[in-house]
Amino acid sequence: MKIYYYKSAHGNFGDDLNAWIWDALLPGFFDDNEDVRVSGIGTIITSAMPPAKKWYVFSSGVGYGYPPASFGDSSWETLCVRGPLSAEILGLPKDKFITDGAALLNTLAEFKPLSEAERKGVIFVPHHHALVTGQWEKVCQQAGVEFVNPQSDAKTVIQKIRNAKLVLADAMHAAIIADAMRVPWVPLITSSQINTFKWLDWTQTINLPYRPTVLGSSSLREYLRDKSLYIYGEKYFLPGSDVEFAVKYFKGQRELKNKKWWGGYQELTQLVTHRVPNKGIKTIEGLFNLDLNERFINNASNVLTHAKSQPGFLSNDIRFNSNLERLLNGMDRLSKCK
């Protein structure tokens, strides 16, 4: 039975924790048998999932595209999905969602939550895409916040979260893991690529609202990229939307991107509106030793400074522990499937 999860070319802690968390939870249980697969933590229920004779779904989420054509037939067993939006899209009953599986970190001795007195400092964890054109280290330096690279070793990032007093989270798994470590978190937005559907899918399971603070761009190149996201279908942030609208928008975008012409359109518009301008600005900055980012850094720093003074969100202990108990029961069921 082999764990399936998304592997970023440059690393991403929220996905990379799949490499070891399952063995820590069920030592010696998993192997490399690709005939039987388990979908792990992440937004991975898509048509890109590889074929297998048997699939077990455990705490995975929906957020992009369609599931495999065979999803739901006798070769699939859904133990649980991440949240109610994933369940609705997949046509599953309400008892099939629990919460994100990263909450199980709370049960591992290595990541036992610390008392408030043992924790210190404020950290910012951006979405890994924010590193492509952003200047977030400089923003953090100016705001007096510790920058945590989401592409660092997953255990290193998790320990940073575990030891912080407050987590400023652009990356959704920074908030999920902070909540598991019982550390308050503040949801932030660095670009329109941050996926409202996914955040709502999770926050609904902990009975908290999703009210993110928009940081804005930290560089000219990031600003222009953000403005082009809508054109080539990568805009996922839906300000002020509720669950009903998020589901409706997701379905509409999914249908649009399934059109035969979409792939060619997306490639062309991304080239024209993002890649070429981005390369041009980068070249000009290098040739003339220009810094075109000061205004963006200052503005983002001001917002981040305000964000670090917020009390943050934290799920109710009763709700969190109830979800955790259900996840552990699910793990017990999974352990009997082999």
Short mmCIF file of N, CA and C in Angstrom, two decimals, residues 68-130:
data_model
loop_
_atom_site.label_atom_id
_atom_site.label_comp_id
_atom_site.label_asym_id
_atom_site.label_seq_id
_atom_site.Cartn_x
_atom_site.Cartn_y
_atom_site.Cartn_z
N PRO A 68 -10.62 11.35 -10.92
CA PRO A 68 -10.50 10.33 -11.97
C PRO A 68 -11.87 9.83 -12.41
N ALA A 69 -11.98 9.45 -13.67
CA ALA A 69 -13.27 9.00 -14.21
C ALA A 69 -13.84 7.83 -13.43
N SER A 70 -12.97 7.03 -12.85
CA SER A 70 -13.42 5.83 -12.12
C SER A 70 -13.81 6.12 -10.68
N PHE A 71 -13.62 7.38 -10.24
CA PHE A 71 -13.86 7.70 -8.82
C PHE A 71 -15.27 7.29 -8.39
N GLY A 72 -15.34 6.59 -7.28
CA GLY A 72 -16.62 6.18 -6.74
C GLY A 72 -17.04 4.77 -7.10
N ASP A 73 -16.29 4.12 -8.02
CA ASP A 73 -16.66 2.73 -8.33
C ASP A 73 -16.08 1.79 -7.28
N SER A 74 -16.18 0.49 -7.50
CA SER A 74 -15.80 -0.50 -6.49
C SER A 74 -14.31 -0.50 -6.15
N SER A 75 -13.49 0.15 -6.99
CA SER A 75 -12.05 0.18 -6.72
C SER A 75 -11.67 1.32 -5.78
N TRP A 76 -12.67 2.11 -5.38
CA TRP A 76 -12.42 3.25 -4.50
C TRP A 76 -13.13 3.06 -3.16
N GLU A 77 -12.41 3.40 -2.09
CA GLU A 77 -13.04 3.47 -0.77
C GLU A 77 -12.64 4.79 -0.12
N THR A 78 -13.63 5.63 0.11
CA THR A 78 -13.36 6.93 0.71
C THR A 78 -13.59 6.84 2.21
N LEU A 79 -12.49 6.86 2.96
CA LEU A 79 -12.58 6.84 4.42
C LEU A 79 -12.99 8.21 4.93
N CYS A 80 -12.39 9.26 4.36
CA CYS A 80 -12.79 10.62 4.67
C CYS A 80 -12.11 11.59 3.71
N VAL A 81 -12.71 12.76 3.54
CA VAL A 81 -12.09 13.82 2.77
C VAL A 81 -11.88 15.02 3.69
N ARG A 82 -11.22 16.04 3.17
CA ARG A 82 -10.80 17.17 4.01
C ARG A 82 -11.95 17.97 4.59
N GLY A 83 -12.96 18.26 3.77
CA GLY A 83 -14.01 19.12 4.26
C GLY A 83 -15.31 19.01 3.48
N PRO A 84 -16.32 19.80 3.87
CA PRO A 84 -17.65 19.69 3.27
C PRO A 84 -17.72 20.10 1.81
N LEU A 85 -16.85 21.02 1.38
CA LEU A 85 -16.85 21.42 -0.03
C LEU A 85 -16.33 20.29 -0.90
N SER A 86 -15.28 19.62 -0.43
CA SER A 86 -14.76 18.45 -1.16
C SER A 86 -15.83 17.37 -1.24
N ALA A 87 -16.53 17.13 -0.12
CA ALA A 87 -17.58 16.11 -0.08
C ALA A 87 -18.69 16.45 -1.07
N GLU A 88 -19.09 17.72 -1.12
CA GLU A 88 -20.17 18.11 -2.03
C GLU A 88 -19.77 17.92 -3.49
N ILE A 89 -18.57 18.35 -3.83
CA ILE A 89 -18.11 18.22 -5.22
C ILE A 89 -18.04 16.76 -5.63
N LEU A 90 -17.67 15.88 -4.70
CA LEU A 90 -17.52 14.46 -5.00
C LEU A 90 -18.81 13.67 -4.82
N GLY A 91 -19.87 14.34 -4.40
CA GLY A 91 -21.14 13.65 -4.21
C GLY A 91 -21.15 12.70 -3.03
N LEU A 92 -20.41 13.06 -1.98
CA LEU A 92 -20.29 12.20 -0.80
C LEU A 92 -21.21 12.70 0.32
N PRO A 93 -21.68 11.83 1.19
CA PRO A 93 -22.51 12.26 2.33
C PRO A 93 -21.67 13.04 3.34
N LYS A 94 -22.35 13.78 4.20
CA LYS A 94 -21.67 14.66 5.15
C LYS A 94 -20.77 13.92 6.13
N ASP A 95 -21.09 12.66 6.41
CA ASP A 95 -20.25 11.92 7.38
C ASP A 95 -18.92 11.49 6.79
N LYS A 96 -18.68 11.82 5.51
CA LYS A 96 -17.43 11.44 4.86
C LYS A 96 -16.35 12.52 4.93
N PHE A 97 -16.65 13.67 5.52
CA PHE A 97 -15.58 14.66 5.71
C PHE A 97 -15.27 14.79 7.19
N ILE A 98 -14.00 15.04 7.47
CA ILE A 98 -13.58 15.27 8.86
C ILE A 98 -12.82 16.60 8.91
N THR A 99 -11.54 16.59 8.56
CA THR A 99 -10.70 17.78 8.49
C THR A 99 -9.41 17.37 7.80
N ASP A 100 -8.49 18.29 7.66
CA ASP A 100 -7.21 17.99 7.02
C ASP A 100 -6.37 17.04 7.89
N GLY A 101 -5.78 16.04 7.25
CA GLY A 101 -5.03 15.02 7.97
C GLY A 101 -3.79 15.54 8.70
N ALA A 102 -3.32 16.75 8.36
CA ALA A 102 -2.15 17.29 9.06
C ALA A 102 -2.44 17.54 10.53
N ALA A 103 -3.71 17.54 10.92
CA ALA A 103 -4.05 17.67 12.34
C ALA A 103 -3.47 16.53 13.16
N LEU A 104 -3.20 15.41 12.51
CA LEU A 104 -2.64 14.24 13.21
C LEU A 104 -1.22 14.48 13.73
N LEU A 105 -0.57 15.53 13.27
CA LEU A 105 0.75 15.89 13.83
C LEU A 105 0.65 16.07 15.34
N ASN A 106 -0.50 16.51 15.80
CA ASN A 106 -0.74 16.75 17.23
C ASN A 106 -0.52 15.50 18.07
N THR A 107 -0.65 14.32 17.45
CA THR A 107 -0.55 13.06 18.19
C THR A 107 0.87 12.52 18.26
N LEU A 108 1.80 13.13 17.54
CA LEU A 108 3.18 12.63 17.50
C LEU A 108 4.02 13.31 18.58
N ALA A 109 4.78 12.53 19.32
CA ALA A 109 5.57 13.07 20.43
C ALA A 109 6.52 14.17 19.99
N GLU A 110 7.06 14.03 18.78
CA GLU A 110 8.01 15.01 18.25
C GLU A 110 7.39 16.40 18.09
N PHE A 111 6.07 16.43 17.92
CA PHE A 111 5.38 17.69 17.68
C PHE A 111 4.32 17.98 18.74
N LYS A 112 4.54 17.51 19.94
CA LYS A 112 3.62 17.77 21.03
C LYS A 112 3.48 19.28 21.22
N PRO A 113 2.26 19.80 21.25
CA PRO A 113 2.07 21.25 21.42
C PRO A 113 2.74 21.79 22.67
N LEU A 114 3.30 22.98 22.55
CA LEU A 114 3.96 23.64 23.67
C LEU A 114 3.00 24.59 24.36
N SER A 115 3.28 24.88 25.61
CA SER A 115 2.48 25.86 26.34
C SER A 115 2.78 27.25 25.79
N GLU A 116 1.87 28.17 26.03
CA GLU A 116 2.09 29.54 25.53
C GLU A 116 3.37 30.15 26.09
N ALA A 117 3.70 29.81 27.32
CA ALA A 117 4.91 30.35 27.95
C ALA A 117 6.17 29.86 27.26
N GLU A 118 6.09 28.69 26.62
CA GLU A 118 7.26 28.12 25.94
C GLU A 118 7.44 28.65 24.53
N ARG A 119 6.44 29.34 24.01
CA ARG A 119 6.49 29.81 22.63
C ARG A 119 6.83 31.30 22.57
N LYS A 120 7.44 31.71 21.46
CA LYS A 120 7.78 33.13 21.33
C LYS A 120 7.87 33.52 19.84
N GLY A 121 7.65 34.80 19.59
CA GLY A 121 7.85 35.35 18.26
C GLY A 121 6.69 35.17 17.29
N VAL A 122 6.74 35.96 16.23
CA VAL A 122 5.75 35.91 15.16
C VAL A 122 6.45 35.50 13.88
N ILE A 123 5.87 34.54 13.17
CA ILE A 123 6.46 34.08 11.92
C ILE A 123 5.48 34.26 10.76
N PHE A 124 6.03 34.38 9.57
CA PHE A 124 5.23 34.48 8.35
C PHE A 124 5.63 33.34 7.42
N VAL A 125 4.62 32.57 6.99
CA VAL A 125 4.87 31.46 6.06
C VAL A 125 4.08 31.72 4.77
N PRO A 126 4.77 32.14 3.71
CA PRO A 126 4.06 32.40 2.45
C PRO A 126 3.74 31.12 1.70
N HIS A 127 2.81 31.23 0.77
CA HIS A 127 2.56 30.15 -0.19
C HIS A 127 3.82 29.98 -1.03
N HIS A 128 4.14 28.76 -1.41
CA HIS A 128 5.41 28.55 -2.13
C HIS A 128 5.46 29.30 -3.47
N HIS A 129 4.31 29.58 -4.09
CA HIS A 129 4.31 30.35 -5.33
C HIS A 129 4.71 31.81 -5.10
N ALA A 130 4.58 32.29 -3.87
CA ALA A 130 4.93 33.68 -3.57
C ALA A 130 6.44 33.92 -3.66
#
